[in-house]
PDB file of C-alpha atoms in Angstrom:
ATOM      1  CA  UNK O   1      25.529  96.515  49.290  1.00  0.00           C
ATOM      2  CA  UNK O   2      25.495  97.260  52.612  1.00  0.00           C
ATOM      3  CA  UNK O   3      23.254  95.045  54.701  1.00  0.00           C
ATOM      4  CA  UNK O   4      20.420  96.709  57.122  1.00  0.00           C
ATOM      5  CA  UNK O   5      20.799  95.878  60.808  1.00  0.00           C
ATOM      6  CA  UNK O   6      18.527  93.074  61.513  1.00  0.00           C
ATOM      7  CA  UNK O   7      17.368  94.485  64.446  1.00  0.00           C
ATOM      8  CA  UNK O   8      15.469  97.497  61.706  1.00  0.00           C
ATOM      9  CA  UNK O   9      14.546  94.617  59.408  1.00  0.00           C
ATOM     10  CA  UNK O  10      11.122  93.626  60.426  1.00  0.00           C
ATOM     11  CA  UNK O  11      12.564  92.725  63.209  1.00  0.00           C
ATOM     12  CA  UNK O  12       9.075  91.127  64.528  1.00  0.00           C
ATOM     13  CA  UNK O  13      12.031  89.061  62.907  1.00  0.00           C
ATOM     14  CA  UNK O  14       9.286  87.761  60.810  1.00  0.00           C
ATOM     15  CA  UNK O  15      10.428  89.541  58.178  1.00  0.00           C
ATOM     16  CA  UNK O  16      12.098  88.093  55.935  1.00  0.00           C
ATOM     17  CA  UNK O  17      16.137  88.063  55.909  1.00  0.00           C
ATOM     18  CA  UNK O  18      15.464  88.959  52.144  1.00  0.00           C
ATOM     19  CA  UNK O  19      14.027  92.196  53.559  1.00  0.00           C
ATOM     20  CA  UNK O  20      17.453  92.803  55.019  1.00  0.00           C
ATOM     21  CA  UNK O  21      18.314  93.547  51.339  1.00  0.00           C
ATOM     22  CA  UNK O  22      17.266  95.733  49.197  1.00  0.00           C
ATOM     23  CA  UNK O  23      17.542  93.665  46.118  1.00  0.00           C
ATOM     24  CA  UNK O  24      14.747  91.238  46.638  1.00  0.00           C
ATOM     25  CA  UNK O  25      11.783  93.896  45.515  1.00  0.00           C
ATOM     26  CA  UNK O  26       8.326  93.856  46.436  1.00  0.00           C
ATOM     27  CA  UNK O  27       6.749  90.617  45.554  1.00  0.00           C
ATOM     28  CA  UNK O  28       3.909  88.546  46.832  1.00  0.00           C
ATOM     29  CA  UNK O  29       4.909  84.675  47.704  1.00  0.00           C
ATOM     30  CA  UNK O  30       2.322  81.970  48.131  1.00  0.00           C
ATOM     31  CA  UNK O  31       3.796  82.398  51.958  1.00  0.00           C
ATOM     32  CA  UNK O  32       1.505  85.583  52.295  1.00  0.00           C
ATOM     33  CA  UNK O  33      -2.058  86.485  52.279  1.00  0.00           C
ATOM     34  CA  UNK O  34      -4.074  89.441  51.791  1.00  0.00           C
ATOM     35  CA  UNK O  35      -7.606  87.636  51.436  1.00  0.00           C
ATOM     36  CA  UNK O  36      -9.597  88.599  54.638  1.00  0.00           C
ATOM     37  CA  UNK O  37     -12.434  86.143  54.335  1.00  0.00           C
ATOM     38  CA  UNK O  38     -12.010  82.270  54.623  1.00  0.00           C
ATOM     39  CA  UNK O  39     -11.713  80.404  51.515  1.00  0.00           C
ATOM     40  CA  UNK O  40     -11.092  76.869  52.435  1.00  0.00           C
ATOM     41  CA  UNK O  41     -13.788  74.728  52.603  1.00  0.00           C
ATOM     42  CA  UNK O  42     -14.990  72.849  55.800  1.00  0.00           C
ATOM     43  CA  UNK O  43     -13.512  69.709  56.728  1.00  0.00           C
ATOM     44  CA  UNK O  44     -10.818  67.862  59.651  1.00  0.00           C
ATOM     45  CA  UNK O  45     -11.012  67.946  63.244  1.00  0.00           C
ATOM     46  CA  UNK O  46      -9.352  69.418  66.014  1.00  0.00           C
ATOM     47  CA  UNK O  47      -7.748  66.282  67.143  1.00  0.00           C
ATOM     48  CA  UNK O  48      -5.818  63.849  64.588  1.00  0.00           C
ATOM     49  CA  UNK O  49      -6.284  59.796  64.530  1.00  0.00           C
ATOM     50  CA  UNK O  50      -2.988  59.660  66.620  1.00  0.00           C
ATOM     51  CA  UNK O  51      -4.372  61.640  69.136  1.00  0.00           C
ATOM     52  CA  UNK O  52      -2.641  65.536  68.200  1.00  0.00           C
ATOM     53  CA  UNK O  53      -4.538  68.794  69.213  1.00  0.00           C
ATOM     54  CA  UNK O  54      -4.765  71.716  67.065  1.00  0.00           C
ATOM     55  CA  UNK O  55      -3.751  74.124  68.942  1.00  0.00           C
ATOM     56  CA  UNK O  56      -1.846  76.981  69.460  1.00  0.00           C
ATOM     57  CA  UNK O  57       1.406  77.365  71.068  1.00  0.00           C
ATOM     58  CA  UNK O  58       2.289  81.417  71.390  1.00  0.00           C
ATOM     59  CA  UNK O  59       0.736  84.687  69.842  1.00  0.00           C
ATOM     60  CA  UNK O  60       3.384  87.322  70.983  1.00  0.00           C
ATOM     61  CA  UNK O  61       2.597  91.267  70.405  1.00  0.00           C
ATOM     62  CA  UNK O  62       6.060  91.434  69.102  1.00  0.00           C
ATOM     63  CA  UNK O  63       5.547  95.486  67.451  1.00  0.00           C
ATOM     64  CA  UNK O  64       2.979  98.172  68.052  1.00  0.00           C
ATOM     65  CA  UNK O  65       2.865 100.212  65.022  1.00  0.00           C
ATOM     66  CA  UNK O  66       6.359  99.287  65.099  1.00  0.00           C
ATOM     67  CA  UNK O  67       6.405  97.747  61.473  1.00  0.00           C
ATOM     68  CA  UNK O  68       9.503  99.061  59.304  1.00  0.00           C
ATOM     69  CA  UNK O  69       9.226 100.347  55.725  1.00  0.00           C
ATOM     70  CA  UNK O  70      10.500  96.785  54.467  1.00  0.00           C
ATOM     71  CA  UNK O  71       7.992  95.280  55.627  1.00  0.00           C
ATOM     72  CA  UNK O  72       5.750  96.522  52.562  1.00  0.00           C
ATOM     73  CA  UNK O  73       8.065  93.986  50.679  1.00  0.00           C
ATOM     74  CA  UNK O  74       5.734  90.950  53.032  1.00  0.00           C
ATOM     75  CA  UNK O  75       2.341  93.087  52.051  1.00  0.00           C
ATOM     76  CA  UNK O  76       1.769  96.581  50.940  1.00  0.00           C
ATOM     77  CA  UNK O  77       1.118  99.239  53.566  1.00  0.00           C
ATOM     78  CA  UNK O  78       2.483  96.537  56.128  1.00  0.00           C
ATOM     79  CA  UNK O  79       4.993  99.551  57.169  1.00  0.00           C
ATOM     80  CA  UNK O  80       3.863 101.127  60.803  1.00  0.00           C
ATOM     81  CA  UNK O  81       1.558  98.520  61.555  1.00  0.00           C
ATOM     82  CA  UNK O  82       1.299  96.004  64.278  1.00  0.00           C
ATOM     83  CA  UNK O  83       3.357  92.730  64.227  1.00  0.00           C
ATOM     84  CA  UNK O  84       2.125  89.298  66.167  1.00  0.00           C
ATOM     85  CA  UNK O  85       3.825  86.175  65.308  1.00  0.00           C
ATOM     86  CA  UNK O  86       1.819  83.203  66.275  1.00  0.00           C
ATOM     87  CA  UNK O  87       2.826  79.656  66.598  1.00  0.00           C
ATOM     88  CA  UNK O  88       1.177  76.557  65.592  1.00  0.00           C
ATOM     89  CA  UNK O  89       1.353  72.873  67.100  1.00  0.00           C
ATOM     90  CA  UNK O  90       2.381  71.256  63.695  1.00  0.00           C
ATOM     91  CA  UNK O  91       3.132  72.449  60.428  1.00  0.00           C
ATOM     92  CA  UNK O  92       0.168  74.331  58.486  1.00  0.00           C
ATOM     93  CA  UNK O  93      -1.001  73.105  54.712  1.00  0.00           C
ATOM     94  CA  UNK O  94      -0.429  77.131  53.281  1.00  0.00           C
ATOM     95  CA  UNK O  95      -3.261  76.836  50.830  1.00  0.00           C
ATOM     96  CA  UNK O  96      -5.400  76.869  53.386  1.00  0.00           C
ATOM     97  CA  UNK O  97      -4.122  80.029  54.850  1.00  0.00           C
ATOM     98  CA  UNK O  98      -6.232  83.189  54.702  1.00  0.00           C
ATOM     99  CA  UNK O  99      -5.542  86.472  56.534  1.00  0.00           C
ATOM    100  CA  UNK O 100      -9.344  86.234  57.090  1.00  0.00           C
ATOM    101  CA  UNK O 101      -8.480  83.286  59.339  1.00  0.00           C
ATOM    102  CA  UNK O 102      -7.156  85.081  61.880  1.00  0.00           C
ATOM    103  CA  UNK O 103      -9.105  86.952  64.802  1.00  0.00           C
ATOM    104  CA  UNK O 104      -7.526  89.416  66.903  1.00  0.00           C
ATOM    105  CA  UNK O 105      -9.571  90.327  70.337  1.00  0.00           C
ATOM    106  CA  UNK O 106      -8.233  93.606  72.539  1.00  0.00           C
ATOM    107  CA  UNK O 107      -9.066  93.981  76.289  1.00  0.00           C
ATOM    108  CA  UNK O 108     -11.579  95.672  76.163  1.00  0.00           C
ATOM    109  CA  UNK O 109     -13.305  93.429  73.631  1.00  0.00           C
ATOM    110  CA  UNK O 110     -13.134  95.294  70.898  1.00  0.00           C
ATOM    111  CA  UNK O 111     -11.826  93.124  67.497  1.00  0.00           C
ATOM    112  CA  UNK O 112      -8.386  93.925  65.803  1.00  0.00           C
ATOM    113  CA  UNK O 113      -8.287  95.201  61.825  1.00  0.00           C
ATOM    114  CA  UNK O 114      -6.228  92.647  59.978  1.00  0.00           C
ATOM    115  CA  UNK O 115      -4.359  93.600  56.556  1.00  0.00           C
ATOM    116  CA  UNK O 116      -2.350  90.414  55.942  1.00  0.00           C
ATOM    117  CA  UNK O 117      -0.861  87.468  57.166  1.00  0.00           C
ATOM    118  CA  UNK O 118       2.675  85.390  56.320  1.00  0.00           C
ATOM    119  CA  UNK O 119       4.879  82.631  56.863  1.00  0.00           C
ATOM    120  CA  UNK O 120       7.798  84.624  56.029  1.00  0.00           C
ATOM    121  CA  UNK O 121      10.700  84.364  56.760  1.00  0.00           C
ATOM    122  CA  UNK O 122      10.062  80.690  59.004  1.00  0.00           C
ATOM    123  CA  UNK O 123       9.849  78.697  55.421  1.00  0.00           C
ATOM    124  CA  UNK O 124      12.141  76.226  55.517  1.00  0.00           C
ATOM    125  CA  UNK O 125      11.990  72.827  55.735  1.00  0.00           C
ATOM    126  CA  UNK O 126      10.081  71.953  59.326  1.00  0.00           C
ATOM    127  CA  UNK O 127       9.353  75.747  59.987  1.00  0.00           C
ATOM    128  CA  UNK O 128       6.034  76.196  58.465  1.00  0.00           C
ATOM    129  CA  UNK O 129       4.181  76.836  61.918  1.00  0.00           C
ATOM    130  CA  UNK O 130       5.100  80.654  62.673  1.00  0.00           C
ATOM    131  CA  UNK O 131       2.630  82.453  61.260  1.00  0.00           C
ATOM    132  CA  UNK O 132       2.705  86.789  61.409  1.00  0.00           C
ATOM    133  CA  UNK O 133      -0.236  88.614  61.811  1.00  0.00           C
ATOM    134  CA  UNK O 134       0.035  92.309  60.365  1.00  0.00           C
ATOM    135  CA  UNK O 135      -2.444  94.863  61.210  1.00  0.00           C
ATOM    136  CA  UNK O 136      -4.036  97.206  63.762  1.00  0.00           C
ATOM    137  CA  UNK O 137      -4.512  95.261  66.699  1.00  0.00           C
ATOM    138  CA  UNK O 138      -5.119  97.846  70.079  1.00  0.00           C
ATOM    139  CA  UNK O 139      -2.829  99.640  71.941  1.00  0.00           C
ATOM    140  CA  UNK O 140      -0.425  98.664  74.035  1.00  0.00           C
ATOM    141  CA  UNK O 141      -0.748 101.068  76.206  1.00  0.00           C
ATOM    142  CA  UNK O 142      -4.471 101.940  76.767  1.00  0.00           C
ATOM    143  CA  UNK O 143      -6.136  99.016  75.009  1.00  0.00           C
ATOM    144  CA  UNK O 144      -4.015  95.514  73.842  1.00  0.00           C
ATOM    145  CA  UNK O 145      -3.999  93.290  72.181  1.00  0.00           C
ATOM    146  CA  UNK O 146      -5.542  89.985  74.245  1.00  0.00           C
ATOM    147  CA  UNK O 147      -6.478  87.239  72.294  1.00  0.00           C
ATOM    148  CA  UNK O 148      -6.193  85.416  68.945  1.00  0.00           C
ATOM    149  CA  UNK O 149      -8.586  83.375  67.425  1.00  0.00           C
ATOM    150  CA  UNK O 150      -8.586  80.938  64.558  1.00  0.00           C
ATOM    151  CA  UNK O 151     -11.720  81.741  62.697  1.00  0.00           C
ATOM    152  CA  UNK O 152     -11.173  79.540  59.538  1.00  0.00           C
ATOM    153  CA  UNK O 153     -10.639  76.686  58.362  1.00  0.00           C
ATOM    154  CA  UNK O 154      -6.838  76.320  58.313  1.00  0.00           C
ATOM    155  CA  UNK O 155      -5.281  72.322  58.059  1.00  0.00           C
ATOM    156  CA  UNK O 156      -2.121  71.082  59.095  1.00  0.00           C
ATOM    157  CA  UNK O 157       0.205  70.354  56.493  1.00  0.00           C
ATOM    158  CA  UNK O 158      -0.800  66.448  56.574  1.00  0.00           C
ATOM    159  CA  UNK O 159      -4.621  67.343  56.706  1.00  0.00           C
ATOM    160  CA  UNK O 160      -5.125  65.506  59.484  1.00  0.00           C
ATOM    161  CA  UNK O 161      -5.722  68.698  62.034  1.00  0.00           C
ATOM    162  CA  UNK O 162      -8.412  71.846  61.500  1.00  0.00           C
ATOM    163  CA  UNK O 163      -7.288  74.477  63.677  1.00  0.00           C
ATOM    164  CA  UNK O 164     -10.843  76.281  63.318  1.00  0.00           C
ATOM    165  CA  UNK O 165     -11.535  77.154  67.155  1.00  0.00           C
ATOM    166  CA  UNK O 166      -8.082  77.532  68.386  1.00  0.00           C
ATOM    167  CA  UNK O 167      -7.143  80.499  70.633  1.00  0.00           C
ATOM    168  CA  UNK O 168      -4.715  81.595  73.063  1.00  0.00           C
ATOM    169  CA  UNK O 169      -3.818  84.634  74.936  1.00  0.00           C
ATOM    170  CA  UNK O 170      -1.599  87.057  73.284  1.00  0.00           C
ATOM    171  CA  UNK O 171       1.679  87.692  75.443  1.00  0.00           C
ATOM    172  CA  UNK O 172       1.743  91.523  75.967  1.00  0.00           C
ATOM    173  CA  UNK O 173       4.212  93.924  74.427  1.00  0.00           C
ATOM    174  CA  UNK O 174       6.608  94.377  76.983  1.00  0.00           C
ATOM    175  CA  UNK O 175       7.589  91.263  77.936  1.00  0.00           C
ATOM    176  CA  UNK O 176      10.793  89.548  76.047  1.00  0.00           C
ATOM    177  CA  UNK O 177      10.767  86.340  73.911  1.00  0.00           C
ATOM    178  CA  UNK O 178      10.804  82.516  75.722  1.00  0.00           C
ATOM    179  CA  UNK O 179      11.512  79.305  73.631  1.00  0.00           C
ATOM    180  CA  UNK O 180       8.093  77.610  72.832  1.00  0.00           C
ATOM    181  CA  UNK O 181       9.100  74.390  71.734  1.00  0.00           C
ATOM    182  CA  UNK O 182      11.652  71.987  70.824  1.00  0.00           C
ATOM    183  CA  UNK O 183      11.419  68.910  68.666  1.00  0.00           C
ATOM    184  CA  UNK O 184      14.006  66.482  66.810  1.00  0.00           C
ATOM    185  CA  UNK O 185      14.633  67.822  62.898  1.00  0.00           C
ATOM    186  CA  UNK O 186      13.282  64.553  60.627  1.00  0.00           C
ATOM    187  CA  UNK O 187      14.848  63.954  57.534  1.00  0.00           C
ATOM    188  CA  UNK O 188      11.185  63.446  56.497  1.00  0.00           C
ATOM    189  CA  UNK O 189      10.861  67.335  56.387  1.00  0.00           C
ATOM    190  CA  UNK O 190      10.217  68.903  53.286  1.00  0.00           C
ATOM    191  CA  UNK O 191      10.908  72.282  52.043  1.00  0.00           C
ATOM    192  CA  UNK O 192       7.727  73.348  49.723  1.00  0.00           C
ATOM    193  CA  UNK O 193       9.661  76.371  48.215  1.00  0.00           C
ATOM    194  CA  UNK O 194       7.315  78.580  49.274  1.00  0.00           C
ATOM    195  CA  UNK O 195       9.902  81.290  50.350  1.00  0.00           C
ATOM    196  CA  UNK O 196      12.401  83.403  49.026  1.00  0.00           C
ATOM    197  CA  UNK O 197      16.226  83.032  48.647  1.00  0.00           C
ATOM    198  CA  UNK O 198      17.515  84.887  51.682  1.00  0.00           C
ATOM    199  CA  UNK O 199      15.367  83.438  54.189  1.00  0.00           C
ATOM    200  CA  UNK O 200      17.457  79.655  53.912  1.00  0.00           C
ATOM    201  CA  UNK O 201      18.622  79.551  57.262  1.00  0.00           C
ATOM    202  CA  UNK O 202      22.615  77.636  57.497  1.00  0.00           C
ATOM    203  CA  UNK O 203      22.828  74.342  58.002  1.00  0.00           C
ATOM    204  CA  UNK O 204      24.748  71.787  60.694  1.00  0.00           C
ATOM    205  CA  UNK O 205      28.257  70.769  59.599  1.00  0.00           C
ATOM    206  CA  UNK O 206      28.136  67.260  58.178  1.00  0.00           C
ATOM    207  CA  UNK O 207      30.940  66.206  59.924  1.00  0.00           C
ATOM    208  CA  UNK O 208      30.281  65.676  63.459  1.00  0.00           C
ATOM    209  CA  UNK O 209      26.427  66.083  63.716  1.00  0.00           C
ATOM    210  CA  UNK O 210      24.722  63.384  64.958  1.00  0.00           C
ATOM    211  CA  UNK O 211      21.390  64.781  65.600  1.00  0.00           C
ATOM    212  CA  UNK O 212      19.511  68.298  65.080  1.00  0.00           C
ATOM    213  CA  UNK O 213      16.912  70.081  67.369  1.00  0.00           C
ATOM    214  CA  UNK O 214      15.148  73.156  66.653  1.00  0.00           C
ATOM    215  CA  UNK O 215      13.870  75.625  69.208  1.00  0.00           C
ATOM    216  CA  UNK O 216      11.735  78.056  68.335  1.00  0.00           C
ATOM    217  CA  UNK O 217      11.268  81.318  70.156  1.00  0.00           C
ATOM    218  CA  UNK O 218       7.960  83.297  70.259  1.00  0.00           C
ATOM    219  CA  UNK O 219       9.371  86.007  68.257  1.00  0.00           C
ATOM    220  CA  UNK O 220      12.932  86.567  66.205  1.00  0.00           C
ATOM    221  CA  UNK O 221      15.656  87.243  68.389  1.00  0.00           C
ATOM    222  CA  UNK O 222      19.149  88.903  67.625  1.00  0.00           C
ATOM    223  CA  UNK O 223      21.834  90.308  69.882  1.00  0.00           C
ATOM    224  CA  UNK O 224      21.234  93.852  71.297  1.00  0.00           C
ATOM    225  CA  UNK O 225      23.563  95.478  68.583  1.00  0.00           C
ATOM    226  CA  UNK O 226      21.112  93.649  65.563  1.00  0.00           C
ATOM    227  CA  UNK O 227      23.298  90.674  65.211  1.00  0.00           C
ATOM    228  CA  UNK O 228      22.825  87.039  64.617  1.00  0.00           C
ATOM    229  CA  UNK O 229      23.684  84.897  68.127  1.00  0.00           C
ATOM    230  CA  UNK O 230      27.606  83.284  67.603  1.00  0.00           C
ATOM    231  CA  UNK O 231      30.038  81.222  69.157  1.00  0.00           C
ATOM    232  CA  UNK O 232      28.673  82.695  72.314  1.00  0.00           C
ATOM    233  CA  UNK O 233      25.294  82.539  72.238  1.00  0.00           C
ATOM    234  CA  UNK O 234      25.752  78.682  71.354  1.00  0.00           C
ATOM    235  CA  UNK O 235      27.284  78.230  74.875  1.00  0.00           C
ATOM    236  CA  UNK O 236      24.667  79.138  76.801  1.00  0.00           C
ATOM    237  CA  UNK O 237      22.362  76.718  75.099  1.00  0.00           C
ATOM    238  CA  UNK O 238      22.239  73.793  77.803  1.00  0.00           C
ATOM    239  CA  UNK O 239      20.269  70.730  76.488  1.00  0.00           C
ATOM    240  CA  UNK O 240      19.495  67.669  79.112  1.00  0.00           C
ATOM    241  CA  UNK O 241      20.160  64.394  77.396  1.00  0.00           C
ATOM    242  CA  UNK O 242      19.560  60.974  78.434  1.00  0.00           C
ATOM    243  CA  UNK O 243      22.064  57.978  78.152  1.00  0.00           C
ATOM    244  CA  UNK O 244      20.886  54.622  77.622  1.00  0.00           C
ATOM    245  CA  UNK O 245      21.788  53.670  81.143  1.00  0.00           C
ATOM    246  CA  UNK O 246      18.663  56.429  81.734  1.00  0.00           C
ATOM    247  CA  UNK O 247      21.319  58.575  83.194  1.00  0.00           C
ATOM    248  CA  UNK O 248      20.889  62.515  82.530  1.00  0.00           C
ATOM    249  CA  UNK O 249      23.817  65.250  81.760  1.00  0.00           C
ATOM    250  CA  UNK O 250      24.030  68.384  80.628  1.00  0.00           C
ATOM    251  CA  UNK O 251      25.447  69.036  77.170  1.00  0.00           C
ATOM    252  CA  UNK O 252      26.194  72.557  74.779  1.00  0.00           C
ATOM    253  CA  UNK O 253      25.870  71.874  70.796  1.00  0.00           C
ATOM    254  CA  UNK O 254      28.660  71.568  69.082  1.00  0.00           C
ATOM    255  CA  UNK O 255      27.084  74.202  66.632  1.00  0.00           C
ATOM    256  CA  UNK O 256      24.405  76.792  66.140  1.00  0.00           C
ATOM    257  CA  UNK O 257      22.643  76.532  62.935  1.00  0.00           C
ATOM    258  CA  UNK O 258      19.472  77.946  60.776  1.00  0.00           C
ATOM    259  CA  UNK O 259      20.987  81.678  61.102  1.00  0.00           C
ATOM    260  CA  UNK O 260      21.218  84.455  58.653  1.00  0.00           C
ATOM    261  CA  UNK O 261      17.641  83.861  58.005  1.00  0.00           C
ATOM    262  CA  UNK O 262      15.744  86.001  59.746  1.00  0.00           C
ATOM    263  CA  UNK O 263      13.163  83.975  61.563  1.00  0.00           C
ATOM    264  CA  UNK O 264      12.363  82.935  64.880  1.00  0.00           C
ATOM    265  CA  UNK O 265      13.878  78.702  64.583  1.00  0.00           C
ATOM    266  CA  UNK O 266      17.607  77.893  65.456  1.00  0.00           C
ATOM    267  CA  UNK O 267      19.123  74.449  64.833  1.00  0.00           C
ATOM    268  CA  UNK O 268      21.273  73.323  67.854  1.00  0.00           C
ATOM    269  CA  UNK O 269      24.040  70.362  66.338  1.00  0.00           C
ATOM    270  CA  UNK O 270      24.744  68.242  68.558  1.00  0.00           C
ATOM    271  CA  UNK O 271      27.387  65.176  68.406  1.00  0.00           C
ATOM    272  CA  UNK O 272      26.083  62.793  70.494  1.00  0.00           C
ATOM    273  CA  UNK O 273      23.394  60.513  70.011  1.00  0.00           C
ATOM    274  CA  UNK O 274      21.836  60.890  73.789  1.00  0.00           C
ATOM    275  CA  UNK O 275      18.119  61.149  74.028  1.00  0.00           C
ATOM    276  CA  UNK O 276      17.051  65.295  73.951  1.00  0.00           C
ATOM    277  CA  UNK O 277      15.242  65.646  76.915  1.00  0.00           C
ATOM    278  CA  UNK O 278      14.909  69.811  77.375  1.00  0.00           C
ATOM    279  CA  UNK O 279      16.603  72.835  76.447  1.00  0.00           C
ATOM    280  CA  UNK O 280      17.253  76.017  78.379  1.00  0.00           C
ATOM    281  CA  UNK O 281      18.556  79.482  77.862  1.00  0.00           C
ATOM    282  CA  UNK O 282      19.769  82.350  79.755  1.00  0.00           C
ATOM    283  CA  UNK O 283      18.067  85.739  79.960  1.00  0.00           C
ATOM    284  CA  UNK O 284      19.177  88.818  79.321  1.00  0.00           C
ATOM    285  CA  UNK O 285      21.146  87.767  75.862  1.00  0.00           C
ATOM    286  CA  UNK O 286      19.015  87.796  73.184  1.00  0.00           C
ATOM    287  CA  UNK O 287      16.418  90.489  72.241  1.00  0.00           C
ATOM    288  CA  UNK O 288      13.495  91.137  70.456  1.00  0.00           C
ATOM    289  CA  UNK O 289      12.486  93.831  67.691  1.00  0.00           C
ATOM    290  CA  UNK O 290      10.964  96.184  70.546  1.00  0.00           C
ATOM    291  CA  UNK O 291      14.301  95.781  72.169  1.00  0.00           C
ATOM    292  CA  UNK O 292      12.780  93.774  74.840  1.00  0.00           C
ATOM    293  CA  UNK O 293      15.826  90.895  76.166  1.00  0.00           C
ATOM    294  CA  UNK O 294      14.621  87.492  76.986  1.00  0.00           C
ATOM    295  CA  UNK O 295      13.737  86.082  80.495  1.00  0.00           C
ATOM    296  CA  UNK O 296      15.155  82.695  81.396  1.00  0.00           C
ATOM    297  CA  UNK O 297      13.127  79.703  79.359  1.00  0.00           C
ATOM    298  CA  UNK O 298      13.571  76.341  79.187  1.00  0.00           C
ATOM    299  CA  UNK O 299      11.474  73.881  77.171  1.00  0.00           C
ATOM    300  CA  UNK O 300      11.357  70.268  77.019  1.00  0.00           C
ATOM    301  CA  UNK O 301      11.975  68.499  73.526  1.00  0.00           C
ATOM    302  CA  UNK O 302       9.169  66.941  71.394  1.00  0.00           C
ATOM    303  CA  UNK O 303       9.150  64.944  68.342  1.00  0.00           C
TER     304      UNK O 303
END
C-alpha cells in the first residue's frame, strides 16, 4: 500500500503516522478525548515540592480548517477543522485529560468551540506533553485564535503538578515552527502504551550512542516535498556541549532518531559524553502542515 505524503497526513503532524495508512481504521485510544466537561477531581498545585511550574510551553495555530479527512481516524468529524498543538512543561497523567480542559480565547474575545483533544501521535516513551486541540477556534484572517487556557484539572504524569490556570498566547498561523525545548532522554521513561503501532518513532543505534536529546518543535515538521528530515537535516543540527575542562564546542549527532512517527519530537544521538548545553537549527529547511518553513531557533537543553 502506498503510503500518503506526510505532509496530507494531519500534518498539524499531530496526527498520527498510523493515519499515514489506511489500515489502522477508525478507533478511539485512551490518547484522545471527546468529553468537553472536566472530570477529574480537584487536587495538586501549580508548583511541585522541587520547585517545577505548571506551565505551558507553546500553543501553535498549526491548521485553520485545514484538518485532512484522516484525521476523523483521531476523532470523528475532526476532518476540516482547526488544529493547535500545545506543549506542556512535563509529561501529563492522560486520565486526567478532558477535551473540556482546554479553553481557546480569539482576539476579539470571543471563546473557541472545542470537539476533541489528543496525544496522538507524541506517545512514546518521554513524549506525553504535546497535546492537539481540534476544533473551531477563529479565523485566521479576520478573528484568531489568541489564547489557550487550562480550565481543568489536568496532573502531570507524577501528580505532583495541576496545570488548572495555565495559559499562553497562541503563536499565529502564519508563522513557521521553532524548537521549544530540549532535555536529556532518561532511561527512567516509560512508554504507557497508550498509542498505536505506527506512531513508534526509530530509535538511536546502540552502537555508538552515548547520550540522547530530544527537541521538540511547536508543531510536526517534514521537508517541503512531505518527507521525514535525513542525513541532511541531521547536519544542520548544531548542539553546544561542555567538556569537563568547562570548555564549549560545537558538535552534529552522529544520528537522527524518533522518525517515521509522525509527531513533533526528534532524538539527536550523539557519541560523546560532553555536557548538552543548547541546540540550534537553521531556517528555511523544515516545514509545517500549512507549508509554513521554520525561522532560525535555538534552545538550550533541560533535564
Amino acid at each position: 500500500m502506498d503510503r500518503i505524503p506526510s505532509r496530507i497526513v494531519l500534518s498539524v503532524a499531530m496526527a498520527a503516522s498510523c493515519l499515514s495508512l489506511a489500515g489502522c481504521g477508525a478507533m478511539q485510544t485512551e490518547a484522545t478525548s471527546t468529553e468537553l466537561t472536566d472530570t477529574t477531581p480537584a487536587g495538586g498545585a501549580p508548583i511541585a515540592p522541587d520547585g517545577r511550574r505548571a506551565t505551558l510551553l507553546s500553543a501553535f495555530f498549526g491548521l485553520d480548517n485545514g484538518l485532512f479527512q484522516v484525521a476523523n481516524l483521531i476523532c470523528n468529524g475532526a476532518a476540516g477543522k482547526d488544529g493547535m498543538p500545545v506543549i506542556f512543561s512535563a509529561e501529563i497523567d492522560h486520565t486526567t485529560m478532558q477535551a473540556g480542559d482546554f479553553k481557546v480565547v480569539t482576539e476579539s474575545g470571543k471563546t473557541g468551540k472545542m470537539h476533541c483533544v489528543s496525544l496522538l501521535p507524541a506517545t512514546d516513551a518521554g513524549e506525553l506533553r504535546t497535546v492537539l486541540l481540534i476544533g473551531e477556534f477563529g479565523n485566521a484572517d479576520s478573528d484568531p485564535p489568541a489564547r489557550v487556557k487550562v480550565v481543568g484539572n489536568l496532573f502531570s504524569m507524577d501528580g505532583a503538578l495541576n496545570f488548572r490556570g495555565a495559559s499562553i498566547a497562541v503563536t499565529p498561523l502564519a508563522p513557521g515552527p521553532s524548537l521549544v525545548m530540549a532535555e536529556r532522554v532518561s532511561d527512567k521513561e516509560v512508554d504507557k502504551g497508550i498509542g498505536l503501532p505506527r506512531t513508534k518513532g526509530t530509535a538511536c543505534p546502540g552502537k555508538g550512542t552515548v547520550q540522547q536529546i530530544r527537541v521538540v518543535w511547536a508543531g510536526g515538521v517534514t521537508l517541503p516535498n512531505g518527507d521525514e528530515p535525513g542525513d541532511a537535516e541531521r547536519r544542520q543540527y548544531k548542539i553546544t556541549v561542555a567538556g569537563v575542562d568547562g570548555k564549549t564546542r560545537e558538535v552534529i549527532p552522529a544520528a537522527l532518531a524518533n522518525l517515521g512517527d509522525g509527531d513533533n519530537n526528534h532524538v539527536l544521538c550523539l557519541d560523546t559524553a560532553d555536557q548538552a548545553l543548547s541546540v540550534s537549527f537553521p531556517g528555511g529547511i523544515l516545514q509545517d502542515p500549512n507549508g509554513d518553513l521554520n525561522p532560525p531557533t535555538s534552545v538550550e537543553v533541560g533535564g
